[in-house]
Amino acid sequence: MRYMTFMKHLSMFETTTEEVEDGLNDEKMERLFDELKAVFSKYNVTLSHWEAAPFPMAKLSMTRCEECSQLMINRDKNPTKFGPSDHFEDSDSLCLDGGTNNGRELCEECLPTSHRWGHFS
């Protein structure tokens, strides 16, 4: 019996407005894609699809949790999160919900459960 293994990889990195506007971000992504294809091919893995898009951190109220450094969107400041047009299907696993508690920006895992966006602590 033969099997087909599907693999999903999610990653993120920070860039700047200048890199995005000058096309340097796109160039970096193309080089990364070419290198990944070469590495994957060594293991007979086909990199069949990739996509990347810069998300404006300040506009989305995206920041790092002050407790655990997880990337999050402060839903107290941005209740719609990504909005309908620029949302990747898997963005929620890379960028958690969060909010402000006692002056600190915390992700949903570090917020107290009494907070609207706190679910796990």
mmCIF file of C-alpha atoms in Angstrom:
data_model
loop_
_atom_site.group_PDB
_atom_site.id
_atom_site.type_symbol
_atom_site.label_atom_id
_atom_site.label_comp_id
_atom_site.label_asym_id
_atom_site.label_seq_id
_atom_site.Cartn_x
_atom_site.Cartn_y
_atom_site.Cartn_z
ATOM 1 C CA MET A 1 0.000 0.000 0.000
ATOM 2 C CA ARG A 2 1.265 3.466 -0.869
ATOM 3 C CA TYR A 3 0.675 6.578 1.228
ATOM 4 C CA MET A 4 0.868 10.275 0.484
ATOM 5 C CA THR A 5 1.995 12.440 3.373
ATOM 6 C CA PHE A 6 0.768 16.016 3.425
ATOM 7 C CA MET A 7 2.904 18.456 5.362
ATOM 8 C CA LYS A 8 2.035 21.962 6.452
ATOM 9 C CA HIS A 9 4.603 24.517 7.544
ATOM 10 C CA LEU A 10 3.747 27.866 9.100
ATOM 11 C CA SER A 11 6.316 30.544 9.774
ATOM 12 C CA MET A 12 6.586 34.277 10.237
ATOM 13 C CA PHE A 13 9.173 37.015 10.290
ATOM 14 C CA GLU A 14 9.178 40.742 10.829
ATOM 15 C CA THR A 15 10.005 43.158 8.040
ATOM 16 C CA THR A 16 9.851 46.917 7.561
ATOM 17 C CA THR A 17 7.768 49.302 5.479
ATOM 18 C CA GLU A 18 10.881 50.168 3.477
ATOM 19 C CA GLU A 19 11.542 46.502 2.634
ATOM 20 C CA VAL A 20 7.927 46.021 1.554
ATOM 21 C CA GLU A 21 7.753 49.206 -0.528
ATOM 22 C CA ASP A 22 11.163 48.637 -2.157
ATOM 23 C CA GLY A 23 10.322 45.045 -3.098
ATOM 24 C CA LEU A 24 13.097 43.673 -0.873
ATOM 25 C CA ASN A 25 10.580 41.617 1.088
ATOM 26 C CA ASP A 26 9.407 39.914 -2.140
ATOM 27 C CA GLU A 27 13.005 39.248 -3.170
ATOM 28 C CA LYS A 28 13.746 37.734 0.231
ATOM 29 C CA MET A 29 10.687 35.492 -0.048
ATOM 30 C CA GLU A 30 11.675 34.318 -3.558
ATOM 31 C CA ARG A 31 15.193 33.430 -2.361
ATOM 32 C CA LEU A 32 13.756 31.616 0.641
ATOM 33 C CA PHE A 33 11.329 29.694 -1.582
ATOM 34 C CA ASP A 34 14.159 28.651 -3.922
ATOM 35 C CA GLU A 35 16.281 27.455 -0.988
ATOM 36 C CA LEU A 36 13.361 25.554 0.526
ATOM 37 C CA LYS A 37 12.660 23.819 -2.789
ATOM 38 C CA ALA A 38 16.309 22.707 -2.941
ATOM 39 C CA VAL A 39 16.259 21.345 0.618
ATOM 40 C CA PHE A 40 12.909 19.628 0.142
ATOM 41 C CA SER A 41 14.015 18.000 -3.103
ATOM 42 C CA LYS A 42 16.908 16.310 -1.238
ATOM 43 C CA TYR A 43 14.226 14.369 0.658
ATOM 44 C CA ASN A 44 11.997 13.809 -2.380
ATOM 45 C CA VAL A 45 9.456 16.294 -1.004
ATOM 46 C CA THR A 46 7.624 18.564 -3.399
ATOM 47 C CA LEU A 47 7.000 22.112 -2.252
ATOM 48 C CA SER A 48 3.799 22.581 -4.186
ATOM 49 C CA HIS A 49 2.414 25.865 -2.880
ATOM 50 C CA TRP A 50 3.431 28.809 -0.785
ATOM 51 C CA GLU A 51 2.088 32.247 -0.120
ATOM 52 C CA ALA A 52 3.227 35.136 1.982
ATOM 53 C CA ALA A 53 1.857 38.566 2.755
ATOM 54 C CA PRO A 54 2.980 41.358 5.065
ATOM 55 C CA PHE A 55 0.513 42.365 7.749
ATOM 56 C CA PRO A 56 0.798 45.931 9.124
ATOM 57 C CA MET A 57 1.467 45.318 12.812
ATOM 58 C CA ALA A 58 0.450 48.740 14.174
ATOM 59 C CA LYS A 59 -2.705 48.927 12.061
ATOM 60 C CA LEU A 60 -3.840 45.505 13.286
ATOM 61 C CA SER A 61 -2.727 46.119 16.913
ATOM 62 C CA MET A 62 -0.381 43.149 16.498
ATOM 63 C CA THR A 63 2.310 42.820 19.150
ATOM 64 C CA ARG A 64 4.092 40.293 21.354
ATOM 65 C CA CYS A 65 2.527 39.122 24.592
ATOM 66 C CA GLU A 66 4.336 40.764 27.486
ATOM 67 C CA GLU A 67 4.241 37.486 29.441
ATOM 68 C CA CYS A 68 5.249 34.771 26.947
ATOM 69 C CA SER A 69 6.255 36.702 23.759
ATOM 70 C CA GLN A 70 3.615 34.922 21.612
ATOM 71 C CA LEU A 71 2.513 37.017 18.647
ATOM 72 C CA MET A 72 -0.991 38.344 19.286
ATOM 73 C CA ILE A 73 -3.574 40.871 18.191
ATOM 74 C CA ASN A 74 -4.953 43.032 20.948
ATOM 75 C CA ARG A 75 -8.670 42.448 20.385
ATOM 76 C CA ASP A 76 -9.541 45.223 22.855
ATOM 77 C CA LYS A 77 -8.023 47.639 20.325
ATOM 78 C CA ASN A 78 -8.913 45.679 17.148
ATOM 79 C CA PRO A 79 -12.061 43.591 17.640
ATOM 80 C CA THR A 80 -12.214 42.461 13.985
ATOM 81 C CA LYS A 81 -8.718 40.911 14.050
ATOM 82 C CA PHE A 82 -7.569 40.401 10.426
ATOM 83 C CA GLY A 83 -10.804 41.329 8.649
ATOM 84 C CA PRO A 84 -12.234 39.343 5.749
ATOM 85 C CA SER A 85 -9.899 40.299 2.902
ATOM 86 C CA ASP A 86 -6.367 39.793 4.228
ATOM 87 C CA HIS A 87 -6.740 36.736 6.437
ATOM 88 C CA PHE A 88 -4.854 33.509 5.840
ATOM 89 C CA GLU A 89 -6.708 30.397 6.856
ATOM 90 C CA ASP A 90 -3.998 29.457 9.391
ATOM 91 C CA SER A 91 -3.224 32.923 10.754
ATOM 92 C CA ASP A 92 -5.002 32.151 14.010
ATOM 93 C CA SER A 93 -2.419 29.519 14.911
ATOM 94 C CA LEU A 94 0.428 31.987 14.363
ATOM 95 C CA CYS A 95 -1.200 35.013 15.939
ATOM 96 C CA LEU A 96 -3.390 34.538 18.991
ATOM 97 C CA ASP A 97 -6.141 36.755 20.309
ATOM 98 C CA GLY A 98 -5.207 38.938 23.243
ATOM 99 C CA GLY A 99 -6.087 42.045 25.185
ATOM 100 C CA THR A 100 -5.003 44.538 27.805
ATOM 101 C CA ASN A 101 -5.036 43.607 31.483
ATOM 102 C CA ASN A 102 -3.703 45.915 34.207
ATOM 103 C CA GLY A 103 -1.834 47.934 31.566
ATOM 104 C CA ARG A 104 -0.119 44.866 30.053
ATOM 105 C CA GLU A 105 -0.785 43.405 26.618
ATOM 106 C CA LEU A 106 -1.307 39.666 27.076
ATOM 107 C CA CYS A 107 -2.285 36.833 24.732
ATOM 108 C CA GLU A 108 -5.408 34.734 25.296
ATOM 109 C CA GLU A 109 -3.301 32.079 27.039
ATOM 110 C CA CYS A 110 -1.816 34.543 29.563
ATOM 111 C CA LEU A 111 -4.893 36.691 30.195
ATOM 112 C CA PRO A 112 -6.981 35.751 33.218
ATOM 113 C CA THR A 113 -10.123 33.798 32.283
ATOM 114 C CA SER A 114 -12.182 36.677 33.674
ATOM 115 C CA HIS A 115 -10.971 38.849 30.755
ATOM 116 C CA ARG A 116 -13.135 38.806 27.608
ATOM 117 C CA TRP A 117 -10.270 37.370 25.513
ATOM 118 C CA GLY A 118 -8.705 35.177 28.215
ATOM 119 C CA HIS A 119 -9.354 31.500 27.662
ATOM 120 C CA PHE A 120 -6.694 29.321 29.237
ATOM 121 C CA SER A 121 -5.058 30.870 32.315
#
